[in-house]
mmCIF file of C-alpha atoms in Angstrom:
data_model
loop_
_atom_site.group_PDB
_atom_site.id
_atom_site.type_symbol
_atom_site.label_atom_id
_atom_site.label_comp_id
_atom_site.label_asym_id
_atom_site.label_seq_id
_atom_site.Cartn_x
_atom_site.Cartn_y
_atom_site.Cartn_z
ATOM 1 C CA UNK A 3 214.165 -71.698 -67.846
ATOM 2 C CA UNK A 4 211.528 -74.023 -68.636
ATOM 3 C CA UNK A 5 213.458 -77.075 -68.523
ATOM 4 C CA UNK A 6 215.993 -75.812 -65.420
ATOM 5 C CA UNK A 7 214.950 -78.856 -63.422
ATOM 6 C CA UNK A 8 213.935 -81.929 -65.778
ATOM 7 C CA UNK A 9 216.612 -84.027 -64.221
ATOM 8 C CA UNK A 10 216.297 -82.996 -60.821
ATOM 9 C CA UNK A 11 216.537 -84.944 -57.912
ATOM 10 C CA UNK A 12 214.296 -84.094 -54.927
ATOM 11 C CA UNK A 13 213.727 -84.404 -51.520
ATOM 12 C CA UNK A 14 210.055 -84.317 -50.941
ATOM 13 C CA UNK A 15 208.294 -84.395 -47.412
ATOM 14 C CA UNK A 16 204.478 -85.402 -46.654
ATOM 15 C CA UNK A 17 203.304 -85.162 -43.336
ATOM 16 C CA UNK A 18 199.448 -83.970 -44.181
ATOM 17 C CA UNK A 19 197.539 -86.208 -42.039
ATOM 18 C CA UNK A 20 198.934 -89.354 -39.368
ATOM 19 C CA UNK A 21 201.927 -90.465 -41.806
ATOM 20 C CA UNK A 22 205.384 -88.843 -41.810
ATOM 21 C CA UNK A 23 207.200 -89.462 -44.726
ATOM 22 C CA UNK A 24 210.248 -88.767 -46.928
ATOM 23 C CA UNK A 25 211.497 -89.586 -50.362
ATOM 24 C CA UNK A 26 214.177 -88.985 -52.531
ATOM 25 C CA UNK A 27 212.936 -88.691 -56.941
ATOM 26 C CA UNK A 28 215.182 -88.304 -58.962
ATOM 27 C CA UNK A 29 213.703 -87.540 -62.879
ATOM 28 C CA UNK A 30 209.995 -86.916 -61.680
ATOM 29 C CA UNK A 31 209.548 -90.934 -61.673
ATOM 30 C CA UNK A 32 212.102 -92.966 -60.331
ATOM 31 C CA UNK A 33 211.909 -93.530 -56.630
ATOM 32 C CA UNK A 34 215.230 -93.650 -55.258
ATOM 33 C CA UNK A 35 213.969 -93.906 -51.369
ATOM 34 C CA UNK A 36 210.639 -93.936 -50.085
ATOM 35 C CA UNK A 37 210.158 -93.706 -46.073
ATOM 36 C CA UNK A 38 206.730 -93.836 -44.137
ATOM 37 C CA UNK A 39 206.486 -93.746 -40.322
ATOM 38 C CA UNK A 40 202.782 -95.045 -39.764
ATOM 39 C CA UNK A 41 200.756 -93.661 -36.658
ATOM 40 C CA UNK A 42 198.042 -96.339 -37.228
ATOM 41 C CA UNK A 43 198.517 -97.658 -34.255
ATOM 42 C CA UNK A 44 198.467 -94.984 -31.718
ATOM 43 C CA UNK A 45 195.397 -93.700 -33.587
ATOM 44 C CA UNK A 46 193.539 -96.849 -32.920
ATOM 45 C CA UNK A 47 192.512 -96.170 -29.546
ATOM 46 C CA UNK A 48 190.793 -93.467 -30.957
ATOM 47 C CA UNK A 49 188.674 -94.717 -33.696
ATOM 48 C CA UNK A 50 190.384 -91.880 -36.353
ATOM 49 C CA UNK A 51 193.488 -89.466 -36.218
ATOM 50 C CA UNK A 52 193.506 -87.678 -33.302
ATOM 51 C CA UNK A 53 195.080 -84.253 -34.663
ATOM 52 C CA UNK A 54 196.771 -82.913 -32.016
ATOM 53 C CA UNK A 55 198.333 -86.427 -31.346
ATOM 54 C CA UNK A 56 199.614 -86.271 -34.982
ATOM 55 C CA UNK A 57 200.970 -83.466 -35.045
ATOM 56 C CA UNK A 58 203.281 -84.002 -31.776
ATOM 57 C CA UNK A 59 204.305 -87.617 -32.951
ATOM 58 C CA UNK A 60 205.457 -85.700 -36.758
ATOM 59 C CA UNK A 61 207.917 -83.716 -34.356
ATOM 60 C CA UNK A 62 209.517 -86.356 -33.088
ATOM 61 C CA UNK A 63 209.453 -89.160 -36.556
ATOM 62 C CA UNK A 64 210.044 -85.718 -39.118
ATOM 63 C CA UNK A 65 214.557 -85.766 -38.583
ATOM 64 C CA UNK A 66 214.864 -89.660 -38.548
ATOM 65 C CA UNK A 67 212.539 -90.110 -41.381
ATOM 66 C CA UNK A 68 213.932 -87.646 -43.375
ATOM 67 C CA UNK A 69 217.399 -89.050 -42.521
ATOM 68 C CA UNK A 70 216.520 -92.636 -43.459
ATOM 69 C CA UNK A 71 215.632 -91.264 -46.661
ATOM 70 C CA UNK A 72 218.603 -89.706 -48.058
ATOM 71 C CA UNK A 73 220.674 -92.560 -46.358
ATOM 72 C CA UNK A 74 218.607 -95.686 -48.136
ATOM 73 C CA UNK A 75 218.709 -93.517 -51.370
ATOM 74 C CA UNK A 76 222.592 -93.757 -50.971
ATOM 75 C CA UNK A 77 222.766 -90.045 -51.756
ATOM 76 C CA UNK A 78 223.896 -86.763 -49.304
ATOM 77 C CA UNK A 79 222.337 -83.352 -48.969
ATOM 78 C CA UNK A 80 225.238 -81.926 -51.786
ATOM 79 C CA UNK A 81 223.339 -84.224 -54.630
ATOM 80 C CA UNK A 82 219.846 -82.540 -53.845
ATOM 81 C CA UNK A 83 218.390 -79.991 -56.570
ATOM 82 C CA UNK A 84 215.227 -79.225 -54.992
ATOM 83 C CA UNK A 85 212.639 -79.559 -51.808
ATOM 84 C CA UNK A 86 208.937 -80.488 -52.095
ATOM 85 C CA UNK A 87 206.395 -80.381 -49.620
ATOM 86 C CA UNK A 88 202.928 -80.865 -48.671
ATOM 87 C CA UNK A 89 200.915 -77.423 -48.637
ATOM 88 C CA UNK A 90 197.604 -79.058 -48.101
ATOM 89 C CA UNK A 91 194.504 -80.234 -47.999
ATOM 90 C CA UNK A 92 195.394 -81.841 -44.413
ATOM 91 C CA UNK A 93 195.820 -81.162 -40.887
ATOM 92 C CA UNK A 94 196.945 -78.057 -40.281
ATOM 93 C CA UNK A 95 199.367 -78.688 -36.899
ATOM 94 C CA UNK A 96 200.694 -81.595 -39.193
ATOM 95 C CA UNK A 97 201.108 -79.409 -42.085
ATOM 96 C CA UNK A 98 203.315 -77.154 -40.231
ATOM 97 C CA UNK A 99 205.627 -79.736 -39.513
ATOM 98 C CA UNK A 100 206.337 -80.884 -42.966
ATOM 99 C CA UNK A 101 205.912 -77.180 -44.631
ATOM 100 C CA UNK A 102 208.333 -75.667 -41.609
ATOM 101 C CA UNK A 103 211.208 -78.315 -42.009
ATOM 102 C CA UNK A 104 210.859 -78.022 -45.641
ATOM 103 C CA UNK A 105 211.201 -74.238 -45.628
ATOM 104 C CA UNK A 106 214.210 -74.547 -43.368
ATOM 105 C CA UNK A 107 216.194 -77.264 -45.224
ATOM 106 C CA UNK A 108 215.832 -75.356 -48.552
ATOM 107 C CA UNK A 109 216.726 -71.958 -46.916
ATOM 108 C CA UNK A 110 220.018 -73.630 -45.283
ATOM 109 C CA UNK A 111 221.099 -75.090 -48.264
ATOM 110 C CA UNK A 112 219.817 -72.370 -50.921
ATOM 111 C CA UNK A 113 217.406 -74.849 -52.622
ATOM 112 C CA UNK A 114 214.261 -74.459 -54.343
ATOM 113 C CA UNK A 115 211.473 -75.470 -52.995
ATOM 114 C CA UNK A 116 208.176 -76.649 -54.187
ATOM 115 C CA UNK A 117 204.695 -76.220 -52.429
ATOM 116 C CA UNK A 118 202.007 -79.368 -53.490
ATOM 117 C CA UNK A 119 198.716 -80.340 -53.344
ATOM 118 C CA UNK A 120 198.145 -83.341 -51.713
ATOM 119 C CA UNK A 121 195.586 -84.231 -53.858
ATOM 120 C CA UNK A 122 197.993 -83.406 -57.226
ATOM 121 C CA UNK A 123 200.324 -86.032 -55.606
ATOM 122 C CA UNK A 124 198.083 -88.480 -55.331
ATOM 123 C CA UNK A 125 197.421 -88.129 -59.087
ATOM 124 C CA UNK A 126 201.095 -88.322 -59.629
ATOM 125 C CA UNK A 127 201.204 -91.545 -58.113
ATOM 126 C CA UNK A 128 200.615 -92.860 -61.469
ATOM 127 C CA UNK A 129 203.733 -91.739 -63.169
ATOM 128 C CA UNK A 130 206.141 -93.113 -60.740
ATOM 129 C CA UNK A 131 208.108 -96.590 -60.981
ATOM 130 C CA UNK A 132 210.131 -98.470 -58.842
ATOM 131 C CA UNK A 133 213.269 -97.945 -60.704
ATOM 132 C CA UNK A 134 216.471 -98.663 -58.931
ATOM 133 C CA UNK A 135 214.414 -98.903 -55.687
ATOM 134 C CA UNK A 136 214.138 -102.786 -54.183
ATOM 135 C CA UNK A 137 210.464 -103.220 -53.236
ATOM 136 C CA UNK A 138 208.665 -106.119 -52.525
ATOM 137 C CA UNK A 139 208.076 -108.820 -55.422
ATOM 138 C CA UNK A 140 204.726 -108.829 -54.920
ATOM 139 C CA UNK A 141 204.041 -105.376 -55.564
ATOM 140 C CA UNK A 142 203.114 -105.169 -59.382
ATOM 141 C CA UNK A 143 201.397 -102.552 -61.246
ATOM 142 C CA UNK A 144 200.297 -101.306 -65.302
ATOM 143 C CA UNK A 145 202.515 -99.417 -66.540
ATOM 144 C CA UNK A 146 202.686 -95.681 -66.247
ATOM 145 C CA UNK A 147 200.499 -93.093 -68.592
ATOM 146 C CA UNK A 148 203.073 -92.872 -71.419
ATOM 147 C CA UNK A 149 203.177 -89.271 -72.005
ATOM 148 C CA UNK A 150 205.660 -87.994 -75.165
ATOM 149 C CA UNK A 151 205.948 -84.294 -75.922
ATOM 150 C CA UNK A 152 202.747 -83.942 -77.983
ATOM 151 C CA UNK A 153 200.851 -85.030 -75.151
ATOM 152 C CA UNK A 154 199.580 -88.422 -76.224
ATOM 153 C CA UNK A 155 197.594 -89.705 -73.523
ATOM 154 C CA UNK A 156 195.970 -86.676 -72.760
ATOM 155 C CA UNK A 157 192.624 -86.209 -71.798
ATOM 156 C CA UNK A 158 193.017 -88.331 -68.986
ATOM 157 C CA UNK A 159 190.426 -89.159 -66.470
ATOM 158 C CA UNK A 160 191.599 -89.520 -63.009
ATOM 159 C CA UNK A 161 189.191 -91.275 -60.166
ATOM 160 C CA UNK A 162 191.057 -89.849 -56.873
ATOM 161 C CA UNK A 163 189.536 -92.195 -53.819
ATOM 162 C CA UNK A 164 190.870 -91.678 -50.019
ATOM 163 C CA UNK A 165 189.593 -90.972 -46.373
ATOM 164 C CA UNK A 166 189.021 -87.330 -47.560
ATOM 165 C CA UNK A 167 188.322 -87.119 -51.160
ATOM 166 C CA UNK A 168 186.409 -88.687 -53.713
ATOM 167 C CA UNK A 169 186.531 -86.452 -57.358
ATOM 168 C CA UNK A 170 186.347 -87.594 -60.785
ATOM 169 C CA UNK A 171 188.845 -84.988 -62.773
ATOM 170 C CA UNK A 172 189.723 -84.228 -66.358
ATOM 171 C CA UNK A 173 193.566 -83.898 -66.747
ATOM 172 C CA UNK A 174 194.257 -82.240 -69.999
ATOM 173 C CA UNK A 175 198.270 -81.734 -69.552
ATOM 174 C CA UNK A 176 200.557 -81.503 -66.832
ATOM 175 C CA UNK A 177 199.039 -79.484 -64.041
ATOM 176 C CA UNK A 178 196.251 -78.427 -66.218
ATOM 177 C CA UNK A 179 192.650 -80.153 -64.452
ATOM 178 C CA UNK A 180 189.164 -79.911 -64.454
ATOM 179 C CA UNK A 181 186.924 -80.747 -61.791
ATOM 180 C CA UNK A 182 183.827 -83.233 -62.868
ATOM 181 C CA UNK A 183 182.201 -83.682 -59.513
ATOM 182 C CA UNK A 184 183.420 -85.311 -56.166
ATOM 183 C CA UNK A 185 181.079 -86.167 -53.107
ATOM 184 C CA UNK A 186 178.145 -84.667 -51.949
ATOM 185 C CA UNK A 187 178.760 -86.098 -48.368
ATOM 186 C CA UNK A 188 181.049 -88.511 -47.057
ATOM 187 C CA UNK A 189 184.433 -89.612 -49.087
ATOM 188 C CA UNK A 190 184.666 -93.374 -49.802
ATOM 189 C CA UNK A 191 187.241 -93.999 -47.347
ATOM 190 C CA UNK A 192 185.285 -92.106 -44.381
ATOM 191 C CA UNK A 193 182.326 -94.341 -45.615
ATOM 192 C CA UNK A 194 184.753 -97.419 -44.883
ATOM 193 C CA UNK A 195 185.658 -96.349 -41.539
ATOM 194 C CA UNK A 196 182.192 -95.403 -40.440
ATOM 195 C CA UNK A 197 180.982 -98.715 -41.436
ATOM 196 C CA UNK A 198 183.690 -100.918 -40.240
ATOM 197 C CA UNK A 199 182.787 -99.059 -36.599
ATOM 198 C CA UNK A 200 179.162 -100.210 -37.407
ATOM 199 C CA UNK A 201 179.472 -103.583 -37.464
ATOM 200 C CA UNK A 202 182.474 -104.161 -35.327
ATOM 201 C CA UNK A 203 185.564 -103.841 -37.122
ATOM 202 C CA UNK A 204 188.910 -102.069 -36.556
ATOM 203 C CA UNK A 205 190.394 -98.713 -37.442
ATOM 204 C CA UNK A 206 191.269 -97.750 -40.222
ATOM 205 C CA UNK A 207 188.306 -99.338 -41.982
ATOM 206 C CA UNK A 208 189.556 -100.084 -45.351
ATOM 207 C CA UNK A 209 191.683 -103.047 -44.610
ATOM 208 C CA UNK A 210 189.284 -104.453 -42.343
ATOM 209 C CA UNK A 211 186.131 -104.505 -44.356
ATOM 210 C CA UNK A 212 188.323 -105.563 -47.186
ATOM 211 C CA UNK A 213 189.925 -108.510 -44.956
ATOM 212 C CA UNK A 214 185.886 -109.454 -43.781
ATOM 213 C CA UNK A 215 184.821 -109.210 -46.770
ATOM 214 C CA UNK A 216 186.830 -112.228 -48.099
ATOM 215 C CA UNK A 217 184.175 -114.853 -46.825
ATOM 216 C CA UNK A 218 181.404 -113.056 -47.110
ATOM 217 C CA UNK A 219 178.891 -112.815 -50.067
ATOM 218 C CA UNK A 220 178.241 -109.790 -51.850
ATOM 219 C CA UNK A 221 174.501 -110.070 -52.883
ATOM 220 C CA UNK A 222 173.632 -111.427 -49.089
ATOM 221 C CA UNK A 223 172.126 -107.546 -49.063
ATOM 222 C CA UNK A 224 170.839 -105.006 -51.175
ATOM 223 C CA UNK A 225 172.747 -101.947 -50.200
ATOM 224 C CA UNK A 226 172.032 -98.935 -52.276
ATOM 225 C CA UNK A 227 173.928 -96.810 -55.412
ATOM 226 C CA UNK A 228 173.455 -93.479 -54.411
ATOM 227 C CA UNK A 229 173.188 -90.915 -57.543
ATOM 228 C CA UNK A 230 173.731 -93.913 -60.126
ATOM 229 C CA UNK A 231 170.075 -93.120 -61.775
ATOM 230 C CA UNK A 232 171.521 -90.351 -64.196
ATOM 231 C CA UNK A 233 167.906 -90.252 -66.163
ATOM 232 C CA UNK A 234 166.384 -88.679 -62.688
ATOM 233 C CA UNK A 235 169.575 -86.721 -61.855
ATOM 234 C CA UNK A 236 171.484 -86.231 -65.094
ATOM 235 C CA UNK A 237 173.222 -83.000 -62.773
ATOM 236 C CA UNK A 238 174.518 -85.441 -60.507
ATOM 237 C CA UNK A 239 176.299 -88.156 -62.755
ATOM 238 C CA UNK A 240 179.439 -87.254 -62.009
ATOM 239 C CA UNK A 241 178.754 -86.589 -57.903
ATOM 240 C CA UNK A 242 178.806 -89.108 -55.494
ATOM 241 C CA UNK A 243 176.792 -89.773 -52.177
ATOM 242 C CA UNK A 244 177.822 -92.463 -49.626
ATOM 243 C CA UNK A 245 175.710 -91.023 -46.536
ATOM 244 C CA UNK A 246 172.916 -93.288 -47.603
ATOM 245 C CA UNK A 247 174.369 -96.131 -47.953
ATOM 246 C CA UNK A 248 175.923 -95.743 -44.630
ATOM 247 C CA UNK A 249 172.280 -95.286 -43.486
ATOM 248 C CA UNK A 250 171.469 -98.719 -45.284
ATOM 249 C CA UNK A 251 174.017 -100.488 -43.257
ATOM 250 C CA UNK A 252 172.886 -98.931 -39.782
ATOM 251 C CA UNK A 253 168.999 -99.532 -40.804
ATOM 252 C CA UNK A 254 169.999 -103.215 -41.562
ATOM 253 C CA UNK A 255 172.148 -103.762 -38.591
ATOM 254 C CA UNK A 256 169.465 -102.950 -36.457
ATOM 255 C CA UNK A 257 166.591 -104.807 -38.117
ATOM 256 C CA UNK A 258 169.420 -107.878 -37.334
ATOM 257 C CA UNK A 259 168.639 -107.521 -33.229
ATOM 258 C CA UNK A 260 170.480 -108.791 -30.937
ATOM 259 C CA UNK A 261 172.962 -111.085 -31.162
ATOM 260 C CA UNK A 262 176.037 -112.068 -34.110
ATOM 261 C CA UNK A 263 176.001 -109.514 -37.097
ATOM 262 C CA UNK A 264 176.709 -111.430 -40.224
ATOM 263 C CA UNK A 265 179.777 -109.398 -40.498
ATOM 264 C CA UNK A 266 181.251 -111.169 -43.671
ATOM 265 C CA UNK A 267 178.311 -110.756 -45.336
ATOM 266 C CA UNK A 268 177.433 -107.165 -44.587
ATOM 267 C CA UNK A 269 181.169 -106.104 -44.925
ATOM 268 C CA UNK A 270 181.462 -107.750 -48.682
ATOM 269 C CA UNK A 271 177.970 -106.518 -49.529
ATOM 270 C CA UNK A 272 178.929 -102.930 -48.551
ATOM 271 C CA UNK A 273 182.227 -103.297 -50.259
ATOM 272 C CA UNK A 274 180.630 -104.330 -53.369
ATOM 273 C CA UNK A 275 178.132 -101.167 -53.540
ATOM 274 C CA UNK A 276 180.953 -98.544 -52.847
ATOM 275 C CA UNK A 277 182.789 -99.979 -55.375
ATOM 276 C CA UNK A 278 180.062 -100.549 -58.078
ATOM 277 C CA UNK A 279 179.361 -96.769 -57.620
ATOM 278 C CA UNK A 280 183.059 -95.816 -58.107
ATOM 279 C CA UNK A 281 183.435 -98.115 -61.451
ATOM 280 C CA UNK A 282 180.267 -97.372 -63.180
ATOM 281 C CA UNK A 283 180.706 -93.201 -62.441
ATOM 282 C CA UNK A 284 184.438 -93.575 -63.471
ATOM 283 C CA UNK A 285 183.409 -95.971 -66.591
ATOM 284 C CA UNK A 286 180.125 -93.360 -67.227
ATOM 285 C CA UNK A 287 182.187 -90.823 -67.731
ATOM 286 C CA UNK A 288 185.211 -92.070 -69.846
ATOM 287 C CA UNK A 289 182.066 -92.984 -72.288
ATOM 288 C CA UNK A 290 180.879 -89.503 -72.566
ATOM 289 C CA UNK A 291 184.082 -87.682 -72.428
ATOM 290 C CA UNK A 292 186.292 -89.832 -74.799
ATOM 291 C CA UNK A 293 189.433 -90.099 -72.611
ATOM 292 C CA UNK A 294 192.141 -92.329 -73.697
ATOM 293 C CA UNK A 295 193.146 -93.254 -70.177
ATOM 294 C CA UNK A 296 192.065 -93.856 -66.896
ATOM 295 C CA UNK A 297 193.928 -93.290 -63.257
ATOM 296 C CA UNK A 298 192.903 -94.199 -60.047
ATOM 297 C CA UNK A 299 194.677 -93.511 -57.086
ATOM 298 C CA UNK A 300 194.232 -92.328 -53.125
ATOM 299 C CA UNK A 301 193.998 -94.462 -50.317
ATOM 300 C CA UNK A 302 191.074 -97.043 -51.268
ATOM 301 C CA UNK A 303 192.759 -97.598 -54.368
ATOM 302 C CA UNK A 304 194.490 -100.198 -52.289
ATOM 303 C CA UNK A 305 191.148 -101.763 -51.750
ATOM 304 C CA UNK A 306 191.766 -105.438 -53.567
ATOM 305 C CA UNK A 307 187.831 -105.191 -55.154
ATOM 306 C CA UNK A 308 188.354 -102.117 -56.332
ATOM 307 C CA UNK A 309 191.526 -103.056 -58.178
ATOM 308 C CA UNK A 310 189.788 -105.902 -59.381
ATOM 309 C CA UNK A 311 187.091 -104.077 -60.967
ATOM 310 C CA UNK A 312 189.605 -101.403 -62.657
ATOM 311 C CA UNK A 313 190.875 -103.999 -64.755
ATOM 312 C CA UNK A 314 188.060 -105.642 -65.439
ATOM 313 C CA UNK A 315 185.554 -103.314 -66.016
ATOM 314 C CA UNK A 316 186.951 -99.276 -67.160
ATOM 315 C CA UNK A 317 185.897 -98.667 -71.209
ATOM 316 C CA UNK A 318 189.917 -97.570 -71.497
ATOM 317 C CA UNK A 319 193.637 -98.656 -70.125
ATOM 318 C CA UNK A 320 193.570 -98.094 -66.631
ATOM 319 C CA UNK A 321 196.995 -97.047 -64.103
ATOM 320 C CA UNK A 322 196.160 -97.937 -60.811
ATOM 321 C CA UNK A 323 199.373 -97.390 -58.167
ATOM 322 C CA UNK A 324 201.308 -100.731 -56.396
ATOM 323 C CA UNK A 325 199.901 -100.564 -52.824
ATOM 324 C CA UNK A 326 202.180 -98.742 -51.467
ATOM 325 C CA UNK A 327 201.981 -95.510 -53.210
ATOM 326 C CA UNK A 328 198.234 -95.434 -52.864
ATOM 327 C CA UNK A 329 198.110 -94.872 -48.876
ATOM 328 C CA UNK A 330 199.487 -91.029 -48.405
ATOM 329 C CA UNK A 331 203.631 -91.247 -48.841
ATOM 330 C CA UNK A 332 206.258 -88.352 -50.201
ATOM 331 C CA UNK A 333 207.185 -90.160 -53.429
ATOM 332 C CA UNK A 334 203.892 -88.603 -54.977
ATOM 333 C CA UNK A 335 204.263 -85.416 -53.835
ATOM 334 C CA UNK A 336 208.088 -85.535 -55.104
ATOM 335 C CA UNK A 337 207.012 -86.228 -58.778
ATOM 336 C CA UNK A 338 204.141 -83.691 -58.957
ATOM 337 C CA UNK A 339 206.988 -81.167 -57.900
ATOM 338 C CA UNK A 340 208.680 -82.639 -60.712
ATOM 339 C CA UNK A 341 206.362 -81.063 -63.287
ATOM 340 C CA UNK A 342 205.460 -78.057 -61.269
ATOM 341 C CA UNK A 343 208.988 -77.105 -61.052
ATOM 342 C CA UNK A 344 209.536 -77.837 -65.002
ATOM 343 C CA UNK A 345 206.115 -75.271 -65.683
ATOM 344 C CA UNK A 346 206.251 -73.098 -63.410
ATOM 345 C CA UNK A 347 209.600 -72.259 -61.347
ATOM 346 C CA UNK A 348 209.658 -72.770 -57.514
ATOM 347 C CA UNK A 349 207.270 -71.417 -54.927
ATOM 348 C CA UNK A 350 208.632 -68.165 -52.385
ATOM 349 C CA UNK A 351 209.666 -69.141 -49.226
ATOM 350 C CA UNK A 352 206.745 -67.658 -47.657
ATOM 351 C CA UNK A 353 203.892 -70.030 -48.562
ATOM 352 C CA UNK A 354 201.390 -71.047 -46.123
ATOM 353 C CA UNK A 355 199.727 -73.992 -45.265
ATOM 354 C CA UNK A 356 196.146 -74.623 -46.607
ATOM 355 C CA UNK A 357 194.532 -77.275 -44.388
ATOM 356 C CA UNK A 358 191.519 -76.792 -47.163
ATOM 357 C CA UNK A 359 193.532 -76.368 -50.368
ATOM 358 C CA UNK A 360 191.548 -77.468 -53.046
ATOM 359 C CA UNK A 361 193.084 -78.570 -56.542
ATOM 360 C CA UNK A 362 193.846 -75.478 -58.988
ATOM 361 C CA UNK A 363 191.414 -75.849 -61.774
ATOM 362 C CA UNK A 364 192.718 -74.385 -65.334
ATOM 363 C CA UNK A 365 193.084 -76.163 -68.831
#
């Protein structure tokens, strides 16, 4: 039955990369918990997730998270409908964590379960609200894609942006996408933490450039666009290329010498070309493709500049996620199982994970 689990309320489990988390959806939208247990720190040392690290910490964090969810949801294992988990792209000892606990949950309890692509929950990111959830006050947002029955809103163009990804897609309905281009090289959010370790900063990256970049000035140097000349390469205007600019940055901090780096200065200057190339692509191709809305979302969508320049510069009306459903968390993957459980039924038992899953392209 197509419509078996519209009002469904899910437990949903993400555990691709150095997060653990749980959350409880109920309707596709509403969050009615949403638990993270951050490894940040004990991947510091390291400069980057250390995998195997991950995966051992998810062991221990996976029952206590998942716990703390259903508990600050005020709701018990007898109200759930349906599972969701993380399939992949991700880790693949972290995967197994999730995917296995998942599997075993909706076995013991005769549940449905749903397998997601982290990358489709990142794009669902956009459709939730805080609902009956109390978040911070400071956390505001635009309001969800309004979506009625005819499909309103549709084509959309979503801009996903994280440590791993960077693709510009065409969403034409609910689980129906097409891939415009993504990066030729190095993600945005690997390009922040590559840089950061250039001139200094801490892991991750993002936050840190983001924090130096505050006093620093954004024209202080002439960092590069790559693949923004689309009269030279029309085939790459909807690619993008942050290896050279990371080469910029290294070039220029070693013309500086010896001595203080101008680190305010280099961090807002790099800030301000990754996110010039992000806007103008994005805005490029809302021009040429006629959407009617824009969503950005993924990890650097958190990045205050980049927020900035959504809302001041995309062609259309732009969602953008509150900060906390932009860094990886299992609210997002619990409303794309939403809609893949109202399209398509629930996925066998037997799934595996796919630590290179990439996003099902059909219209």
């Amino acid at each position: 039955n197509e419509h078996e689990y519209i009002m469904s309320l899910i437990l949903a489990i993400e555990t691709s990369c150095d997060e653990t988390a749980a959350a409880i959806i109920k309707d596709g939208h509403i969050i009615r918990s949403n638990v993270v247990a951050s490894q940040i720190d004990i991947h510091r040392a390291y400069g980057g997730v250390f995998p195997e690290i991950a995966s051992r910490q998810h062991v221990f964090d996976i029952v206590p998270v998942i716990q703390a969810a259903i508990h600050e949801a005020g709701s018990s294992w007898d109200d759930l409908d349906a599972l969701a988990v993380t399939r992949g792209p991700g880790l693949a000892g972290s995967l197994l964590v999730g995917a296995n606990t998942a599997k075993a949950i909706a076995w013991g309890r005769g549940l449905p379960i749903v397998a997601v692509n982290h990358l489709e929950g990142h794009l669902y990111s956009n459709w939730l609200d805080e609902g009956d959830k109390i978040v911070p006050s400071a956390i505001t947002r635009p309001s969800p894609p309004e979506l009625d029955a005819a499909g309103e809103a549709f084509p959309l163009l979503v801009l996903i942006v994280s440590g791993g990804h960077t693709e510009l897609i065409v969403m034409t309905g609910h689980g129906e996408y097409r891939r415009l281009g993504a990066t030729l090289d190095d993600a945005a959010g690997e390009a922040f933490d590559k840089v950061a370790r250039l001139i200094g900063l801490d892991y991750p990256g993002g936050p840190a450039i983001q924090a130096a970049a505050e006093g620093g000035n954004p024209l202080a140097f002439a960092f590069p666009r790559g693949l923004t000349n689309y009269a030279i390469q029309p085939e790459h205007r909807y690619n993008f290329s942050f290896s050279g600019l990371k080469t910029a940055v290294l070039r220029q901090v070693r013309e500086l010498g010896e001595g203080p780096l101008p680190v305010a200065d280099l961090a807002a200057s790099f800030q301000a070309a990754v996110v010039d190339v992000l806007i103008s692509k994005t805005a490029h191709a809302a021009q040429l493709l006629n959407v009617k809305r824009i969503c950005v979302c993924g990890g650097v969508a958190a990045n205050k500049a980049l927020r900035e320049s959504v809302a001041a510069r995309l062609p259309v009306p732009a969602s953008i996620p509150p900060f906390f459903l932009c860094t990886d968390n299992a609210s997002m993957i619990g409303a794309a199982a939403h809609y893949r459980l109202s399209t398509g039924g629930p996925s066998a038992l037997d799934f595996d994970v796919e630590p290179n899953l990439a996003l099902e392209m059909r219209e």
